[in-house]
Amino acid sequence: MKTVIDLKDYELSGGGKLGESYIKKDDPDILLKLYSTELEKMGLDEYDRACKVYNLGLPCPEPGQVVRTADNRVGIQFKRIHGKLSYARALSIHPERMEQYAADFAAICKQLHSTTPPPGLFPTFKDQSRQYIMENPFLTDDERSGMIRFIDTLPDADTALHGDLHIGNVIFDEDGQKYLIDLSEFSTGSPLFDLGITYMQCCFIPDEVEMELYHITKDISVPFWNLFIKNYLGPDVNVDEFNKQILPYALLRILCVEKMMGYAVTYIRPAVHAMLGIK
């Protein structure tokens, strides 16, 4: 039975579409991540995977316990990271530090992608993507079956993946220590899946969405991506050619993450049809 908490003992510190975060008043080293009722499964998935990621030794906030509020909302307690900034927020405040941030972000991504979890510890990204595609109510039958066939052709790998790797989901503290956060989709597979998500965030989504979610626009995010990928793959990489290679992974991610938002499917439908050969 999960511990029931009183939210009066916590101070609201932030909020978003997925829920809110709180700091415990009598113990400011405890951060509570509280999920909206309809996202309880995501919260429980995050707790399960955060514990596994932490035990693997990858850098992430130490998970505490699962709790419930009096109105039965589920929350996760984490060890609080003091003075934290996401790389998205940091870029919005200090764009002149872009080169350093790109190198730092590449370093933690390479650490993540050099990790191989024990077999079966996490689901595969391909399996997760198949499920999301099947649940997407805005796709036609041809689009859905075409995307499943496309997923089947993608490479298999046993590499650790964040599953939602963008510059809002990596933070650093006052001492520069980096952490992976929001781990509900942690999985295994080809690093190209993670890089496709980052490419989507930096280069593909509209400016107004970029500003709303990540506090920056393309004049910052695109140069950041170029610097990041050169740090990740090496200075001689042809970024334009790599962007062409990674685009299908970005489109796949948009279809998966936006399964409840038809406008995103409409926005990318021509590109998806071209990718799948649908007339």
Coordinates of C-alpha atoms in Angstrom, one line a residue:
M1 CA 0.0 0.0 0.0
K2 CA 1.4 3.4 -1.0
T3 CA 2.0 6.1 1.5
V4 CA -0.7 8.8 1.5
I5 CA 0.6 12.4 1.7
D6 CA -0.9 15.7 2.5
L7 CA -0.1 18.3 -0.2
K8 CA -0.2 21.0 2.5
D9 CA 3.2 19.6 3.5
Y10 CA 4.7 20.5 0.1
E11 CA 5.3 23.7 -1.8
L12 CA 4.5 23.9 -5.5
S13 CA 7.7 24.5 -7.5
G14 CA 6.6 24.0 -11.1
G15 CA 3.9 22.6 -13.4
G16 CA 3.2 21.5 -16.9
K17 CA 0.9 19.4 -19.1
L18 CA 1.9 16.2 -17.3
G19 CA 1.5 17.3 -13.7
E20 CA 3.3 19.4 -11.1
S21 CA 6.4 19.3 -9.0
Y22 CA 6.6 20.1 -5.3
I23 CA 9.3 20.6 -2.7
K24 CA 8.7 19.1 0.8
K25 CA 8.5 22.0 3.3
D26 CA 10.3 20.3 6.2
D27 CA 12.8 18.5 4.0
P28 CA 13.9 20.6 0.9
D29 CA 16.0 17.7 -0.3
I30 CA 12.8 15.9 -1.4
L31 CA 11.2 16.7 -4.7
L32 CA 7.7 15.3 -5.4
K33 CA 6.7 14.7 -9.0
L34 CA 2.9 14.5 -9.1
Y35 CA 1.0 13.2 -12.1
S36 CA -2.4 14.0 -13.4
T37 CA -4.9 11.3 -12.8
E38 CA -5.1 10.1 -16.4
L39 CA -1.3 9.7 -16.6
E40 CA -0.9 7.4 -13.6
K41 CA 0.5 4.6 -15.7
M42 CA 3.2 7.0 -17.0
G43 CA 4.1 7.8 -13.4
L44 CA 4.3 4.2 -12.3
D45 CA 6.4 3.4 -15.5
E46 CA 8.7 6.2 -14.6
Y47 CA 9.2 5.0 -11.1
D48 CA 10.0 1.5 -12.3
R49 CA 12.4 2.6 -14.9
A50 CA 14.0 5.3 -12.8
C51 CA 14.9 2.8 -10.2
K52 CA 16.4 0.5 -12.8
V53 CA 18.3 3.3 -14.5
Y54 CA 19.7 4.5 -11.1
N55 CA 20.8 1.0 -10.3
L56 CA 22.6 0.7 -13.6
G57 CA 24.8 3.6 -12.5
L58 CA 23.6 6.1 -15.1
P59 CA 23.3 9.7 -13.9
C60 CA 19.7 10.4 -12.8
P61 CA 18.0 11.8 -9.7
E62 CA 17.8 9.1 -6.9
P63 CA 14.2 7.8 -6.8
G64 CA 12.5 7.6 -3.4
Q65 CA 9.1 6.1 -2.9
V66 CA 5.7 6.1 -4.7
V67 CA 3.1 8.1 -2.8
R68 CA -0.6 9.1 -3.3
T69 CA -2.5 12.2 -2.4
A70 CA -5.8 12.3 -0.6
D71 CA -7.6 12.5 -4.0
N72 CA -5.6 9.4 -5.2
R73 CA -3.2 11.1 -7.5
V74 CA 0.1 9.2 -7.8
G75 CA 3.5 10.8 -7.2
I76 CA 7.1 9.9 -7.1
Q77 CA 9.6 11.3 -4.5
F78 CA 13.1 12.0 -5.8
K79 CA 16.2 13.3 -4.2
R80 CA 16.1 17.0 -5.2
I81 CA 18.8 18.4 -7.5
H82 CA 19.6 21.8 -6.1
G83 CA 20.1 24.7 -8.6
K84 CA 19.1 22.6 -11.6
L85 CA 18.8 23.9 -15.1
S86 CA 17.8 22.0 -18.2
Y87 CA 19.9 22.5 -21.2
A88 CA 16.8 24.1 -22.9
R89 CA 16.5 26.6 -20.1
A90 CA 20.2 27.2 -20.0
L91 CA 20.4 28.0 -23.7
S92 CA 17.5 30.4 -23.4
I93 CA 19.4 32.3 -20.6
H94 CA 23.0 32.0 -21.9
P95 CA 23.0 31.4 -25.7
E96 CA 26.6 32.6 -25.8
R97 CA 27.5 29.3 -24.0
M98 CA 26.1 27.2 -26.8
E99 CA 29.4 25.5 -27.7
Q100 CA 30.0 24.3 -24.1
Y101 CA 26.4 23.2 -23.7
A102 CA 26.5 21.2 -27.0
A103 CA 29.7 19.5 -25.8
D104 CA 28.2 18.7 -22.4
F105 CA 25.0 17.4 -23.9
A106 CA 27.0 15.2 -26.3
A107 CA 29.0 13.8 -23.4
I108 CA 26.1 12.5 -21.4
C109 CA 24.4 11.2 -24.6
K110 CA 27.6 9.2 -25.4
Q111 CA 27.7 7.9 -21.9
L112 CA 24.1 6.8 -22.2
H113 CA 24.6 5.1 -25.6
S114 CA 27.7 3.2 -24.4
T115 CA 25.6 1.4 -21.8
T116 CA 24.1 -2.0 -22.4
P117 CA 21.4 -3.0 -19.9
P118 CA 20.8 -6.7 -19.0
P119 CA 18.5 -8.4 -21.6
G120 CA 14.9 -7.8 -20.9
L121 CA 15.4 -5.2 -18.2
F122 CA 13.7 -2.5 -20.4
P123 CA 11.3 -2.8 -23.4
T124 CA 12.6 -2.2 -26.8
F125 CA 12.0 1.2 -28.5
K126 CA 10.6 -0.6 -31.5
D127 CA 8.0 -2.4 -29.5
Q128 CA 7.0 0.8 -27.8
S129 CA 6.7 2.6 -31.2
R130 CA 4.5 -0.2 -32.6
Q131 CA 2.2 0.2 -29.6
Y132 CA 2.0 4.0 -30.0
I133 CA 1.3 3.7 -33.7
M134 CA -1.5 1.3 -33.2
E135 CA -3.0 3.6 -30.5
N136 CA -2.8 6.7 -32.7
P137 CA -6.5 7.4 -33.7
F138 CA -5.5 10.0 -36.3
L139 CA -3.7 7.6 -38.7
T140 CA -5.4 5.9 -41.6
D141 CA -5.1 2.1 -41.9
D142 CA -2.6 2.5 -44.8
E143 CA -0.5 4.9 -42.7
R144 CA -0.6 2.6 -39.6
S145 CA 0.4 -0.5 -41.5
G146 CA 3.0 1.3 -43.5
M147 CA 4.6 2.7 -40.3
I148 CA 4.6 -0.8 -38.7
R149 CA 6.4 -2.1 -41.8
F150 CA 8.8 0.8 -41.6
I151 CA 9.6 0.1 -37.9
D152 CA 10.2 -3.6 -38.7
T153 CA 13.0 -2.5 -41.2
L154 CA 14.9 -0.4 -38.6
P155 CA 18.0 -1.8 -36.9
D156 CA 17.9 -3.8 -33.7
A157 CA 20.4 -3.0 -30.9
D158 CA 20.6 -3.5 -27.2
T159 CA 21.9 0.0 -26.4
A160 CA 20.3 2.0 -23.5
L161 CA 18.0 4.7 -24.8
H162 CA 16.4 7.5 -22.9
G163 CA 13.3 7.2 -25.1
D164 CA 12.5 11.0 -25.0
L165 CA 15.9 12.5 -25.4
H166 CA 15.7 16.2 -25.9
I167 CA 17.4 19.2 -24.2
G168 CA 14.6 19.6 -21.7
N169 CA 15.2 16.2 -20.3
V170 CA 18.8 16.6 -19.4
I171 CA 19.7 18.9 -16.5
F172 CA 22.8 20.0 -14.6
D173 CA 23.3 21.2 -11.1
E174 CA 25.3 24.0 -9.5
D175 CA 28.5 21.9 -9.8
G176 CA 27.9 21.0 -13.4
Q177 CA 26.9 17.4 -12.7
K178 CA 24.5 16.2 -15.5
Y179 CA 21.4 14.1 -14.9
L180 CA 18.9 12.3 -17.2
I181 CA 15.3 13.0 -16.1
D182 CA 11.7 12.0 -17.2
L183 CA 12.6 8.3 -17.7
S184 CA 9.1 6.8 -18.3
E185 CA 10.1 5.7 -21.8
F186 CA 13.6 4.4 -21.1
S187 CA 14.2 1.5 -23.4
T188 CA 16.8 -0.3 -25.6
G189 CA 17.5 0.0 -29.3
S190 CA 19.6 1.9 -31.9
P191 CA 20.9 5.3 -30.7
L192 CA 19.4 6.6 -33.9
F193 CA 16.0 6.5 -32.2
D194 CA 17.2 8.9 -29.5
L195 CA 19.0 11.1 -31.9
G196 CA 15.9 11.4 -34.1
I197 CA 14.0 12.7 -31.0
T198 CA 16.7 15.4 -30.5
Y199 CA 16.6 16.3 -34.2
M200 CA 12.8 16.6 -34.1
Q201 CA 13.0 19.0 -31.1
C202 CA 15.9 21.1 -32.5
C203 CA 15.1 21.3 -36.2
F204 CA 11.7 20.1 -37.1
I205 CA 8.9 21.3 -34.9
P206 CA 7.4 24.7 -35.5
D207 CA 9.0 27.7 -33.7
E208 CA 5.9 28.4 -31.6
V209 CA 6.0 24.8 -30.2
E210 CA 9.8 25.1 -29.7
M211 CA 9.3 28.3 -27.7
E212 CA 6.4 26.9 -25.6
L213 CA 8.1 23.7 -24.7
Y214 CA 11.8 24.5 -24.7
H215 CA 12.0 28.4 -24.4
I216 CA 14.1 28.8 -27.6
T217 CA 13.5 29.2 -31.3
K218 CA 15.3 27.8 -34.4
D219 CA 17.9 30.5 -34.4
I220 CA 19.3 28.8 -31.3
S221 CA 18.2 25.2 -31.6
V222 CA 19.5 24.5 -35.1
P223 CA 23.0 25.8 -34.5
F224 CA 22.9 23.9 -31.2
W225 CA 22.0 20.7 -33.1
N226 CA 24.9 21.2 -35.6
L227 CA 27.4 21.6 -32.7
F228 CA 25.9 18.7 -30.8
I229 CA 26.1 16.3 -33.6
K230 CA 29.7 17.2 -34.4
N231 CA 30.6 16.6 -30.8
Y232 CA 28.6 13.3 -30.7
L233 CA 29.8 11.9 -34.1
G234 CA 33.0 13.7 -34.7
P235 CA 34.0 17.1 -36.3
D236 CA 34.1 15.6 -39.9
V237 CA 30.5 14.5 -40.0
N238 CA 28.4 15.9 -42.8
V239 CA 25.5 17.3 -40.8
D240 CA 23.3 17.8 -43.8
E241 CA 23.7 14.1 -44.9
F242 CA 23.1 12.9 -41.3
N243 CA 20.0 15.0 -41.1
K244 CA 18.6 13.2 -44.1
Q245 CA 19.4 9.9 -42.5
I246 CA 17.8 10.8 -39.2
L247 CA 14.6 12.5 -40.5
P248 CA 12.5 9.2 -40.6
Y249 CA 13.3 8.7 -36.9
A250 CA 12.1 12.2 -36.2
L251 CA 8.9 11.6 -38.1
L252 CA 8.3 8.3 -36.3
R253 CA 8.7 10.1 -32.9
I254 CA 6.2 12.8 -33.8
L255 CA 3.6 10.1 -34.7
C256 CA 4.3 8.2 -31.5
V257 CA 4.3 11.1 -29.0
E258 CA 1.5 13.0 -30.5
K259 CA -1.0 10.1 -30.6
M260 CA -3.7 12.2 -29.0
M261 CA -3.0 15.4 -31.0
G262 CA -4.3 15.2 -34.6
Y263 CA -2.7 18.5 -35.7
A264 CA 0.8 17.0 -35.5
V265 CA -0.2 14.1 -37.8
T266 CA -1.7 16.5 -40.2
Y267 CA 1.4 18.7 -40.1
I268 CA 3.8 15.9 -41.1
R269 CA 1.4 13.7 -43.2
P270 CA 3.0 14.7 -46.6
A271 CA 6.5 13.8 -45.3
V272 CA 5.2 10.5 -43.9
H273 CA 3.5 9.6 -47.2
A274 CA 6.7 10.3 -49.0
M275 CA 8.7 8.2 -46.6
L276 CA 6.3 5.3 -46.9
G277 CA 5.6 5.6 -50.6
I278 CA 1.9 6.2 -50.1
K279 CA 0.2 8.0 -52.9

